[in-house]
XYZ file of C-alpha atoms in Angstrom:
527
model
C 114.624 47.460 88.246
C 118.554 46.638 86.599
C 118.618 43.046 85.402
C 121.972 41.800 85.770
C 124.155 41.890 83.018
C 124.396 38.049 81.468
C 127.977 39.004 79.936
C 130.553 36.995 81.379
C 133.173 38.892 83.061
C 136.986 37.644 83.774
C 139.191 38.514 87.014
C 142.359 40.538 86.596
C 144.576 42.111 89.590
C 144.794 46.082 89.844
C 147.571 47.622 91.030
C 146.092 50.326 93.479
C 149.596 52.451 93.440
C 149.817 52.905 89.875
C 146.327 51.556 88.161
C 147.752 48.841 85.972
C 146.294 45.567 85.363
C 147.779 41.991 85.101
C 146.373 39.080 84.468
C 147.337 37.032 87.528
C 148.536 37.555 91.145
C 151.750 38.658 92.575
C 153.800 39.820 95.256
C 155.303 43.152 93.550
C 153.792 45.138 90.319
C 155.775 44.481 87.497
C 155.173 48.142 86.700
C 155.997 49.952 89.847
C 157.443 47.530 91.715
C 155.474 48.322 94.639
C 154.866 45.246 96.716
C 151.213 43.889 98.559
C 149.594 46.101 95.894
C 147.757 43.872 93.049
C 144.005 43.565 94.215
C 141.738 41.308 92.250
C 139.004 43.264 90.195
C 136.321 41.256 87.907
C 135.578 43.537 85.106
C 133.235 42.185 82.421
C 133.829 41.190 78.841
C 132.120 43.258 77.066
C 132.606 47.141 78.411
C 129.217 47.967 80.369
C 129.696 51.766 79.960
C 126.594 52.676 78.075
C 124.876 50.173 81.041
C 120.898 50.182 82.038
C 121.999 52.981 84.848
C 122.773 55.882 82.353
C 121.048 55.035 79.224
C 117.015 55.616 80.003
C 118.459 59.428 79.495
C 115.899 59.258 76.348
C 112.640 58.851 78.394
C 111.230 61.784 81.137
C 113.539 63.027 82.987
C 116.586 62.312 80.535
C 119.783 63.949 80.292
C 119.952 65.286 76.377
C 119.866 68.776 75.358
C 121.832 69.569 78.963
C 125.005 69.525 77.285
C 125.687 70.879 73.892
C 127.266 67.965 71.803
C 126.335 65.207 74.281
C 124.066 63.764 71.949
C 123.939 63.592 68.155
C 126.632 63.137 65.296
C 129.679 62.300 65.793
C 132.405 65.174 65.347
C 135.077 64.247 62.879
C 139.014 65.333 63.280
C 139.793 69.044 62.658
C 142.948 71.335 63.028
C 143.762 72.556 66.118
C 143.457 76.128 65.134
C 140.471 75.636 64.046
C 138.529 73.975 67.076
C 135.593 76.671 68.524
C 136.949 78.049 71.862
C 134.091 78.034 74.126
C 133.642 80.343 77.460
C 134.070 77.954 80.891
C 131.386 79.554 83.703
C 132.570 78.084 86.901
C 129.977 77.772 89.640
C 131.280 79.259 92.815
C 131.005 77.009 95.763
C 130.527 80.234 98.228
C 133.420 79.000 100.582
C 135.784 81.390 98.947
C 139.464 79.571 100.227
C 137.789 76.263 98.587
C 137.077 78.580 95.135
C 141.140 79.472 95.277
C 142.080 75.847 95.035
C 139.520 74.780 92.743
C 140.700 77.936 90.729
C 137.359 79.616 90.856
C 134.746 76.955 91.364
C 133.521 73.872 89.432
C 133.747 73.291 86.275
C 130.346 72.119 84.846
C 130.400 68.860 83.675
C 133.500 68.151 85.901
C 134.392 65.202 88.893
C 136.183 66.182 92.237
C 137.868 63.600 94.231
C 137.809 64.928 98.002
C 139.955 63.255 100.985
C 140.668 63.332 104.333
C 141.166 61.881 107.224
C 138.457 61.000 109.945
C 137.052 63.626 111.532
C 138.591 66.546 109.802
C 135.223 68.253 108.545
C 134.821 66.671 104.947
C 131.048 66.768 105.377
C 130.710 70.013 106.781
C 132.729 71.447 104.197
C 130.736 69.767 101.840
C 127.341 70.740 103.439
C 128.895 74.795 103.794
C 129.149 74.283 100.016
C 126.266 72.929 98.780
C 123.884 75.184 101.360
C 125.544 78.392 99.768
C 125.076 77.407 96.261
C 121.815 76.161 96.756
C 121.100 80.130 98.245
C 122.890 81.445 94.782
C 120.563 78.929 92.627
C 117.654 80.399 94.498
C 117.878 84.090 93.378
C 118.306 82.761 89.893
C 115.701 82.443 87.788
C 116.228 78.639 86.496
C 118.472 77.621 88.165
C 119.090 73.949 89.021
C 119.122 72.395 92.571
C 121.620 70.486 94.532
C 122.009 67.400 95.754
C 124.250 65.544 98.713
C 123.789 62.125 98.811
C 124.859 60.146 102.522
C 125.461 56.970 102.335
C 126.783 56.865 106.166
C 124.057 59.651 107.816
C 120.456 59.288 107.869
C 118.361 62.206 106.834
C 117.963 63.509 110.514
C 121.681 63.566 111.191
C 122.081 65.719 107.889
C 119.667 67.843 109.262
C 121.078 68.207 112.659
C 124.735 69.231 111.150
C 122.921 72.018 109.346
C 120.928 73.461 111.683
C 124.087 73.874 113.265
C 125.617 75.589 110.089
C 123.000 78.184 109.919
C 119.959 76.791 109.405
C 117.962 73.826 107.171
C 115.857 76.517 104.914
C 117.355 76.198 101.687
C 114.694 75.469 98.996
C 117.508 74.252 96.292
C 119.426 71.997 98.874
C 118.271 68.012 98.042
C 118.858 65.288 100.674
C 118.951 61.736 99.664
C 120.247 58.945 102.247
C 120.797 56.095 99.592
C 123.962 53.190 99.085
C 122.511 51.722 95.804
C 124.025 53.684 93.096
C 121.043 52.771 90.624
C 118.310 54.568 92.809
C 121.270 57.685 93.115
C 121.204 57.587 89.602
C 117.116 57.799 89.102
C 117.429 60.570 91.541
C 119.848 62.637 89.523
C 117.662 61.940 86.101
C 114.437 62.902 88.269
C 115.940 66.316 89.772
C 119.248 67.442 87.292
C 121.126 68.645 90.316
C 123.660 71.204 89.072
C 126.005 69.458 91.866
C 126.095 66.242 93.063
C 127.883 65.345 96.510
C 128.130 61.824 97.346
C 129.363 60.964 101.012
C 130.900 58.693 100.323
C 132.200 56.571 97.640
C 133.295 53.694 100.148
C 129.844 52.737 100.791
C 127.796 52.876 97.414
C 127.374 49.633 95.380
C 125.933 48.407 92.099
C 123.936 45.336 93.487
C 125.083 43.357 89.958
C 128.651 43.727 90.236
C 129.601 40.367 92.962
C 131.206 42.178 95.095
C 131.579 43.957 98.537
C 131.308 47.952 98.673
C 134.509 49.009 98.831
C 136.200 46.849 97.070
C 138.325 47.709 94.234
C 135.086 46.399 91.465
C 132.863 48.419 93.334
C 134.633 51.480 93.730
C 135.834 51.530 89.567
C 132.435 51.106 88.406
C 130.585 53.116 90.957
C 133.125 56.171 90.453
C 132.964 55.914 86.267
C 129.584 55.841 86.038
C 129.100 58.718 88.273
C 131.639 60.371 85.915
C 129.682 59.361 82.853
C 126.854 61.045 84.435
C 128.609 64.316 84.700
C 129.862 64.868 81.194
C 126.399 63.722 79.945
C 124.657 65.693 82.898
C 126.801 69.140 82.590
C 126.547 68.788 86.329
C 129.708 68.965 88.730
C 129.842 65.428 90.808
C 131.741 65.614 94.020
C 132.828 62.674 95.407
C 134.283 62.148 99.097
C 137.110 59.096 99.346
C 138.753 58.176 102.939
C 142.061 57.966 104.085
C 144.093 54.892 104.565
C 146.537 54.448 107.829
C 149.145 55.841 105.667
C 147.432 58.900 104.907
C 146.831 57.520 101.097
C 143.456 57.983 99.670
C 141.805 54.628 99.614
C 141.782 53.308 96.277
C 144.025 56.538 95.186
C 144.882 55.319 91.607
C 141.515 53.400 90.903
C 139.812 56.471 90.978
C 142.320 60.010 90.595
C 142.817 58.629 86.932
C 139.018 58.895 86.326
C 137.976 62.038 88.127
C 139.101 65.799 86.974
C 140.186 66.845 90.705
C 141.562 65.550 93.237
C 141.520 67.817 96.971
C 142.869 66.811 100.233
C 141.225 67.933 103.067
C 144.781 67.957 105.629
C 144.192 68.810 109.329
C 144.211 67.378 112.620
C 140.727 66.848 114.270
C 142.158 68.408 118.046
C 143.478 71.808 115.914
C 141.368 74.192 114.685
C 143.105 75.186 111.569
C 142.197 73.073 107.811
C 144.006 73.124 104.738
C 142.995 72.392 101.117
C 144.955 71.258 98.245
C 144.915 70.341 94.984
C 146.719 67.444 94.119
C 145.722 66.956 90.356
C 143.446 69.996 88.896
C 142.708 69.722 84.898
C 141.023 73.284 85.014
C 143.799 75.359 87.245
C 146.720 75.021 89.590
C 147.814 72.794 92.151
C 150.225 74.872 93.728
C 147.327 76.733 95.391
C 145.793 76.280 99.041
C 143.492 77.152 101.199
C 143.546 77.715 104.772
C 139.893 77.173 106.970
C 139.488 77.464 110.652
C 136.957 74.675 112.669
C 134.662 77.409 114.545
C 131.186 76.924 116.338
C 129.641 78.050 113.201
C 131.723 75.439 110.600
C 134.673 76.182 108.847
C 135.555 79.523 108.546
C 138.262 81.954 107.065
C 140.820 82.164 109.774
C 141.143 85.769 111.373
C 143.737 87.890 110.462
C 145.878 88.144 113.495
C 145.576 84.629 114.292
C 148.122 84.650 111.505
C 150.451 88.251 112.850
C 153.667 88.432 113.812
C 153.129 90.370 117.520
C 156.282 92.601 118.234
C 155.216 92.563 121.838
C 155.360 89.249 122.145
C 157.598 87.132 124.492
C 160.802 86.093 122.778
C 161.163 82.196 122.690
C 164.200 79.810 121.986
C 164.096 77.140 119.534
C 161.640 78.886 117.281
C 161.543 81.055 114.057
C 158.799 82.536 111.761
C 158.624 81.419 107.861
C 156.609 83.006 105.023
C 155.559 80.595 103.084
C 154.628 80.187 99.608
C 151.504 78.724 98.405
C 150.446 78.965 94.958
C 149.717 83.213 94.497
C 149.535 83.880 98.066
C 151.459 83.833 101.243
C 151.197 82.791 104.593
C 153.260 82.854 107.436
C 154.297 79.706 109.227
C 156.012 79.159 112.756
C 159.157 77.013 112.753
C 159.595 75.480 116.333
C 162.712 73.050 117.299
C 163.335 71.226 120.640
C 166.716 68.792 121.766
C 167.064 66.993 124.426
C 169.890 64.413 125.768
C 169.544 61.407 124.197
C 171.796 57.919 124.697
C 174.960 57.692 122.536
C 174.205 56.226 119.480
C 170.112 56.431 119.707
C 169.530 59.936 118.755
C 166.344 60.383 117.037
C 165.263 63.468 114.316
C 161.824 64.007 114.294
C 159.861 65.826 111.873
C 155.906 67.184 111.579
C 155.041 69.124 108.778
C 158.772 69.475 107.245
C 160.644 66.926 105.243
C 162.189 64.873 107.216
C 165.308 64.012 104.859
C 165.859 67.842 104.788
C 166.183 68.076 108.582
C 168.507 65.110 108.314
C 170.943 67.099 106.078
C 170.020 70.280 107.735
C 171.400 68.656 110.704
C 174.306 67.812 108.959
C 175.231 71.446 108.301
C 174.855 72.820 111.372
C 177.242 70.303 112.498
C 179.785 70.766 109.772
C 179.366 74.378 109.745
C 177.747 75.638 112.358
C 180.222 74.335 115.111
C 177.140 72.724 117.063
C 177.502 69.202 118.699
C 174.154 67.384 117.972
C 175.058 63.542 117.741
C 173.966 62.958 121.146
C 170.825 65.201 121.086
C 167.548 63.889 120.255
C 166.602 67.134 118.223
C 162.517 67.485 116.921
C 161.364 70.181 114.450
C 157.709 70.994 113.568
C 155.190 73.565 111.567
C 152.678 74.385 113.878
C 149.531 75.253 112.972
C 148.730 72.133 110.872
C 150.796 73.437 107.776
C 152.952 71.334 106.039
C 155.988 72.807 104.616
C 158.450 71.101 102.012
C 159.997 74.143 100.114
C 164.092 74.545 100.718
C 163.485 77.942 101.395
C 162.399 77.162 105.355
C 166.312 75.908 105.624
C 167.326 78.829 107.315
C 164.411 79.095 109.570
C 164.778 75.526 110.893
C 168.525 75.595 111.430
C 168.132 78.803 113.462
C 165.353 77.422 115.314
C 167.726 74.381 115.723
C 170.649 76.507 117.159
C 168.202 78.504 119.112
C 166.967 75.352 121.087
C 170.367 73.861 121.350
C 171.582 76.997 122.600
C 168.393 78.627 124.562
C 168.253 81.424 122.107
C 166.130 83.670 120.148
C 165.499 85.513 117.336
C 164.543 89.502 117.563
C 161.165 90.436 117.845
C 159.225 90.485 114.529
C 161.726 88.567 113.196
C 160.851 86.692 109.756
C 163.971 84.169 107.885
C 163.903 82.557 104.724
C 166.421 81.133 102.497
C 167.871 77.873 101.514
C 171.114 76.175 102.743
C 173.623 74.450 101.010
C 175.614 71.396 101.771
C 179.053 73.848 102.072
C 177.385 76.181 104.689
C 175.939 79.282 102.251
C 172.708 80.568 102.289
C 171.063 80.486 98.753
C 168.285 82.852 97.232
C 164.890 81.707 97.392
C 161.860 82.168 94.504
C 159.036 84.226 95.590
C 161.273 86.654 97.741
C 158.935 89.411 97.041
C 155.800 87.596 97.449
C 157.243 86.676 100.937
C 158.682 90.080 102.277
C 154.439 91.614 101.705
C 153.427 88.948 103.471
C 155.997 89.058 106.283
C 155.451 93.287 106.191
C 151.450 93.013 105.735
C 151.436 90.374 108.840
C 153.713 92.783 111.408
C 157.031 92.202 110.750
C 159.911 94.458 111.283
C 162.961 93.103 110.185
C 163.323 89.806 107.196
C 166.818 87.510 107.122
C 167.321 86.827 103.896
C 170.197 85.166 101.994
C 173.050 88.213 100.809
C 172.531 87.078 97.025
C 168.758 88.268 97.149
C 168.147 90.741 94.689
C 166.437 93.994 94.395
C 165.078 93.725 97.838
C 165.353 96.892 99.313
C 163.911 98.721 96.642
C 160.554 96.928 96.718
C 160.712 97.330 100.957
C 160.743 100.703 99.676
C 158.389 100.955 97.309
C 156.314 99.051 99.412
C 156.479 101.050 102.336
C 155.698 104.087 100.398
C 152.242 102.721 99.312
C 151.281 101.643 102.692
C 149.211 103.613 104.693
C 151.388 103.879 107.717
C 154.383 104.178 105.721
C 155.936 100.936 107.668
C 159.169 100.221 106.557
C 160.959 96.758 106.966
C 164.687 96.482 107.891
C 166.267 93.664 105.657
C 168.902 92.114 106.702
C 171.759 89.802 104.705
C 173.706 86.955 105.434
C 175.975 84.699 103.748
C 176.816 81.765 105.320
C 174.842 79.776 108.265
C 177.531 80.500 110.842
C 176.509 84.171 110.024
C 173.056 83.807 110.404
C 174.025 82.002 113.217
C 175.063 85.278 115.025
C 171.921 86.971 115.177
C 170.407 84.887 117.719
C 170.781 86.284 121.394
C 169.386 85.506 125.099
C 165.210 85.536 125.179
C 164.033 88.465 127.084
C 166.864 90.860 125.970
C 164.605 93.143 123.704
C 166.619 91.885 120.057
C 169.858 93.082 118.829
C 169.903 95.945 116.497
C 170.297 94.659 112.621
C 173.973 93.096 112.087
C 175.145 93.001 115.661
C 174.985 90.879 118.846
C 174.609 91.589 122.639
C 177.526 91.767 124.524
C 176.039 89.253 126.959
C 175.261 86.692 124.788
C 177.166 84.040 126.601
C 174.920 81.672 128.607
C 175.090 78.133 130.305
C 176.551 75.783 127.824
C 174.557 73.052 127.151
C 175.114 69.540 127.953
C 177.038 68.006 125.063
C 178.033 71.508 122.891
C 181.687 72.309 123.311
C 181.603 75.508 121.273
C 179.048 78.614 121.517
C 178.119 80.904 118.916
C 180.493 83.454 117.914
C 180.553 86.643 118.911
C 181.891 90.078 118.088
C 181.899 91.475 121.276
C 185.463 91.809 123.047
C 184.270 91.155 126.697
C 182.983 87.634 125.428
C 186.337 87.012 123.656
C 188.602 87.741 126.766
């Protein structure tokens, strides 16, 4: 039993954008100036850290001797050079795309922060997880169990979801149905899970804290103590946060400053495909992701040539394909674009996945530059495939699937563009080029658009080609300027224009509101 703490506590406001305190209400943050944000939060006097829920670590079941240096003296200041380095064994999760963001696994003693929207497979990818390193734990001698904690599923439900993940049968894998955070607690001193999943933080509660679960009390002293219990535990504590309307993490700042990671889970619940990434990461990058596929089974590495470039395929307008950059690996994204007549002075830019300001100016451009007439066209760009792409270098790709839409024309088959366009018109070099041409050659590409101050390019398609086993080699092709890249769009169906030139039929139907068509080199078309 907890008694309730007899310490009187005091009410401040917490700003849940930026995690400052004040001590009264108000309309905007002084700090951020973000307005609506200030939520009350009753803390008490005297700090409660070392509370009744963590300190009976000194009776059966406690918590010393798992961590070396949790307990004992008190190290005094040293010199930086000469502080012990000490070797970090990261527990792999055995969902290896959810290792490459993590940087390869957990981190004992460490907290993750995992969110996502509704429906998007947070438990299952937390029950894949858990059932796979409970099978690791239990073909090592002494090795610790783990244990997910539901606070929204019953026991039978959990059960249910892993049957259909592969079966239940996993000696090491704990189930514990619980809100109260003090009987969570108990059940970590009884057990010492190496990992600790708790689904979810919304919904535990300290029953001496007055207040709601949820609320912005609840949620800072549930989350720190579970911390507290991880650095004195040397266990990994993986927490699971929803998503507000606006896609925000509820309660983002009350609880990314406490934990050590912070995923999001990103997908739509209709698509199959699910990405992970790291949004704060004390123990590797966040520029890495990884990409999962919703199967029968659970999530699942997507196959290979779900992913391909297909030179066979059927050449559309108003699309182009992007290799994309994510941390050290690359992926290949489709860029599609649609227009449509819209009333003067009402024309709408849409945007999924891309940056919406960038489409703006990209607009802009191909206006300025590009000779196309687009005030009166409602024009809509997206990343399919649930990816979400804000790097310049898919400038290229979205202004020729713009063109291509506005004009009903298409890129060559096994196409792949990057490069990033300036205010003035040119096509700029990109980072990553090299990363980008393996992927776009690895994935069945033929020919890469790339900006004419790329360097060194054709000697790595070389040397590239030479190691592969088919010998494939890649055409690369150069341009300058977007009215140049401009010109190696043609009709859909024609077969693609050979590197550098344009079919001499290129001119088709103009379309409703364009005055000008692309150029062309071919005499017939200039007559």
């Amino acid at each position: 039993v907890v008694a309730k703490s007899s310490s009187k506590s005091r009410v401040v406001y917490l700003c849940k954008e930026c995690g400052s305190t004040h001590p009264r209400w108000g309309g905007r943050c002084p700090d951020c100036g973000a307005w609506d944000s200030l939520e009350s939060y009753r803390e008490p006097q005297a700090a409660d850290h070392e509370s009744s829920l963590l300190a009976e670590g000194s009776g059966a079941g406690g918590t010393e001797g798992l961590v070396a240096g949790a307990s004992g003296p008190a190290v005094g200041a040293m010199p930086l050079s000469e502080v012990p380095l000490g070797d970090v064994v990261r527990l792999s999760t055995g969902v290896p795309e959810l290792d490459r963001v993590l940087g390869g696994g957990v981190v004992p003693g460490s907290a993750i922060l995992l969110g996502g929207d509704p429906g998007v497979g947070k438990s299952t990818l937390l029950l894949q997880a858990l059932a796979s390193m409970a099978s690791m734990a239990s073909m090592a001698p002494g090795a610790r169990p783990v244990l997910y904690v539901s606070s929204e599923e019953s026991g039978a439900q959990i059960r249910l979801r892993a049957e259909r993940l592969g079966g239940p049968d996993r000696p090491g894998l704990l189930v514990l149905p619980e809100v109260s955070l003090p009987r969570i607690l108990e059940q970590v001193r009884t057990h010492r899970p190496a990992v600790v999943a708790i689904d979810s933080i919304q919904m535990l509660h300290r029953p001496d804290l007055p207040a709601a679960p949820g609320s912005a009390t609840q949620l800072r002293r549930c989350c720190l103590d579970l911390v507290t219990t991880a650095k004195r535990t040397g266990g990994v504590v993986i927490v699971v946060g929803h998503v507000t309307k606006d896609g925000q993490l509820a309660g983002p700042k009350l609880l990314e400053h406490l934990v050590d990671v912070v995923l999001s889970f990103e997908g739509d619940r209709h698509h199959a495909h699910r990405v992970i990434r790291a949004i704060k990461n004390r123990f590797g990058s966040t520029a890495e992701l990884g990409l999962l596929e919703m199967a029968a089974q659970g999530l699942v590495e997507p196959a290979a040539g779900s992913l391909s470039i297909d030179p066979e395929s059927g050449l559309r307008s108003g699309s182009a394909v992007f290799p994309t950059v994510a941390g050290t690996r690359g992926l290949l994204a489709e860029i599609q674009a649609l227009t449509a007549t819209a009333i003067p002075g009402t024309a709408r830019r849409r945007a999924s996945g891309l940056d919406a300001n960038r489409l703006a100016v990209i607009i802009a451009v191909l206006e300025k530059h590009g000779g196309l007439r687009l005030a009166e066209r409602d024009v809509f760009a997206a990343a399919t495939g649930g990816l979400r792409i804000v790097e310049p270098a898919s400038d290229l790709a979205v202004a020729l699937a713009i063109a291509g839409a506005h004009y009903n024309l298409a890129m060559g088959r096994g196409v792949a563009v990057f490069g990033e366009v300036g205010l003035t018109g040119e096509v700029r070099p990109v980072a990553n080029a090299e990363v980008r041409v393996t992927e776009a050659l690895r994935r069945g590409a033929t020919q890469v658009l790339v900006p004419k101050g790329q360097k060194d390019l054709e000697s790595f398609v070389a040397s590239t080609a030479a190691a592969s086993p088919g010998g494939d080699r890649l055409v690369v092709d150069r341009v300058e300027t977007v009215a140049e890249a401009l010109e190696r769009l043609h009709k859909p169906g024609d077969g693609g224009a050979p590197t550098g030139s344009r079919p001499s039929d290129i001119e088709t139907l103009p379309v409703r509101g364009s005055t000008r068509r692309p150029k062309t080199s071919s005499p017939a078309a200039s007559s």
